[in-house]
C-alpha cells in the first residue's frame, strides 16, 4: 500500500496507482477511505476520466446512486468511448428495475402486481442502450454481453437474445 501511495503521489495522472489503492481499500472493506482517497485524486487531476469511472463504482458500492450516475456521466463527458462507464450506467438502471420488482413481490393484488412489473420493465428498457453501447465499444467483453443477454431475456426480446447467445457461445 505504501508503494502504491508513493506511486500515486509521483504519478497522479496515471489511474493505475489509484485503482489499486482503491481496490485495496474496497477489498479491505474500507470503502469510505477509498471514496475519500478518490476525492483527493479528482481534486488533483480533475480531467482523468478513469477517476470518475472508479468514483462511480465506489459511490454505487456506498449506495449513493445519484452520485454514482453523475460520476459515470462525467467519465463519459471526458472520454465518450469508455465502455465501462456505459456499462456502469446500465447496471445502475438495471438494479433500479430489480428493486421495483422486489417491491412487486410484496403485492398480492394481481392487477397492482402486473402494473408494478410493467413499471420495472419500463426501467429495464432504459438500461438497454447503455449495455448495447458498452458491447459496441468493447465487443470482446463477455460480462457486458452476459448482462445484455439477461436483459434481452427479461424483456422477451427473443431474436436479440438468440443472437447475443450465439455470439457468447462463439467467443
XYZ file of C-alpha atoms in Angstrom:
171
model
C 0.000 0.000 0.000
C 2.831 2.399 0.853
C 4.442 1.787 -2.541
C 1.153 2.390 -4.325
C 0.569 5.591 -2.367
C 4.056 6.842 -3.257
C 3.492 5.940 -6.897
C 0.211 7.817 -6.907
C 1.874 10.823 -5.287
C 4.513 10.889 -8.024
C 2.266 9.953 -10.957
C -1.205 11.162 -10.003
C -2.305 11.370 -13.628
C -1.877 7.607 -14.035
C -5.057 5.862 -12.850
C -3.300 2.527 -12.303
C -1.953 3.504 -8.869
C -5.255 4.943 -7.693
C -7.238 1.948 -8.865
C -5.009 -0.399 -6.927
C -5.139 1.732 -3.785
C -8.901 1.900 -4.004
C -9.117 -1.833 -4.694
C -7.031 -2.398 -1.576
C -9.455 -0.322 0.484
C -12.506 -1.922 -1.093
C -11.228 -5.462 -0.574
C -10.358 -4.481 2.991
C -13.981 -3.332 3.332
C -12.868 0.278 3.797
C -14.992 1.808 1.046
C -15.284 5.212 2.765
C -11.484 5.503 2.755
C -11.472 4.581 -0.917
C -14.013 7.320 -1.604
C -12.012 9.906 0.336
C -8.819 8.979 -1.474
C -10.607 9.236 -4.777
C -11.942 12.706 -3.973
C -8.374 13.858 -3.358
C -7.257 12.364 -6.640
C -10.046 14.106 -8.574
C -9.167 17.416 -6.907
C -5.553 16.977 -8.049
C -6.352 15.786 -11.572
C -9.956 16.614 -12.485
C -9.652 15.589 -16.131
C -8.782 11.920 -15.684
C -11.880 10.018 -16.838
C -10.811 6.795 -15.140
C -11.053 8.504 -11.745
C -14.697 9.327 -12.352
C -15.384 5.788 -13.502
C -13.873 4.401 -10.308
C -15.724 7.068 -8.313
C -18.967 5.833 -9.876
C -18.232 2.292 -8.742
C -17.313 3.402 -5.226
C -20.407 5.579 -4.880
C -22.553 2.701 -6.130
C -20.994 0.445 -3.531
C -21.815 3.045 -0.856
C -25.413 3.154 -2.072
C -25.091 6.687 -3.433
C -26.771 6.003 -6.761
C -27.246 9.628 -7.825
C -23.569 10.388 -7.189
C -22.547 7.197 -8.985
C -24.531 8.208 -12.060
C -23.013 11.695 -12.013
C -19.525 10.214 -11.840
C -20.172 7.822 -14.747
C -21.637 10.700 -16.771
C -18.546 12.805 -16.060
C -16.295 9.944 -17.155
C -18.202 9.785 -20.449
C -18.010 13.530 -20.858
C -14.225 13.264 -20.619
C -13.942 10.012 -22.590
C -17.034 9.313 -24.726
C -15.812 5.862 -25.751
C -15.442 4.445 -22.216
C -17.360 1.168 -22.392
C -17.044 0.574 -18.655
C -18.872 3.822 -17.847
C -21.728 2.916 -20.205
C -21.967 -0.478 -18.539
C -21.883 1.197 -15.127
C -24.872 3.371 -16.011
C -26.657 0.364 -17.456
C -26.025 -1.547 -14.230
C -27.381 1.320 -12.094
C -30.581 1.440 -14.112
C -30.892 -2.357 -14.225
C -30.517 -2.568 -10.452
C -33.162 0.125 -10.017
C -35.537 -2.068 -12.023
C -34.663 -5.060 -9.842
C -35.673 -3.029 -6.771
C -39.016 -2.231 -8.418
C -39.515 -5.973 -8.997
C -38.690 -6.716 -5.358
C -41.418 -4.301 -4.346
C -43.793 -6.082 -6.737
C -43.166 -9.355 -4.926
C -44.847 -7.867 -1.855
C -48.065 -7.086 -3.751
C -50.834 -9.675 -3.529
C -53.335 -7.970 -5.847
C -52.729 -9.283 -9.405
C -53.674 -6.032 -11.111
C -51.368 -3.975 -8.899
C -48.629 -6.591 -9.189
C -48.799 -6.540 -13.005
C -48.697 -2.741 -13.004
C -45.546 -2.855 -10.853
C -43.941 -5.426 -13.178
C -44.700 -3.167 -16.155
C -43.104 -0.296 -14.270
C -40.000 -2.447 -13.707
C -39.873 -3.419 -17.381
C -40.005 0.256 -18.364
C -36.928 0.815 -16.207
C -35.176 -2.287 -17.567
C -35.681 -0.915 -21.093
C -33.848 2.271 -20.097
C -30.710 0.253 -19.340
C -30.662 -1.417 -22.753
C -28.955 1.340 -24.795
C -26.159 1.625 -22.227
C -25.349 -2.080 -22.293
C -25.624 -2.115 -26.083
C -23.184 0.802 -26.319
C -20.767 -0.944 -23.954
C -20.885 -4.061 -26.156
C -20.445 -1.950 -29.280
C -17.371 -0.249 -27.818
C -15.885 -3.437 -26.386
C -17.337 -6.419 -28.272
C -14.910 -8.897 -26.709
C -16.148 -8.290 -23.153
C -18.314 -11.251 -22.183
C -19.519 -9.571 -18.980
C -21.252 -6.840 -20.987
C -22.718 -9.413 -23.325
C -23.960 -11.568 -20.451
C -25.697 -8.554 -18.920
C -27.266 -7.706 -22.254
C -28.319 -11.322 -22.757
C -30.034 -11.336 -19.366
C -31.726 -8.043 -20.193
C -32.963 -9.306 -23.564
C -34.339 -12.402 -21.852
C -36.050 -10.309 -19.198
C -37.660 -8.098 -21.850
C -38.691 -11.012 -24.071
C -36.520 -9.850 -26.973
C -36.075 -13.350 -28.336
C -34.255 -12.540 -31.579
C -31.732 -10.315 -29.838
C -31.376 -12.867 -27.039
C -30.668 -15.648 -29.540
C -28.174 -13.521 -31.465
C -26.157 -12.490 -28.421
C -26.290 -16.035 -27.012
C -24.747 -17.247 -30.250
C -22.065 -14.549 -30.061
C -21.213 -15.562 -26.495
C -21.089 -19.231 -27.424
C -18.688 -18.453 -30.293
C -16.272 -16.455 -28.130
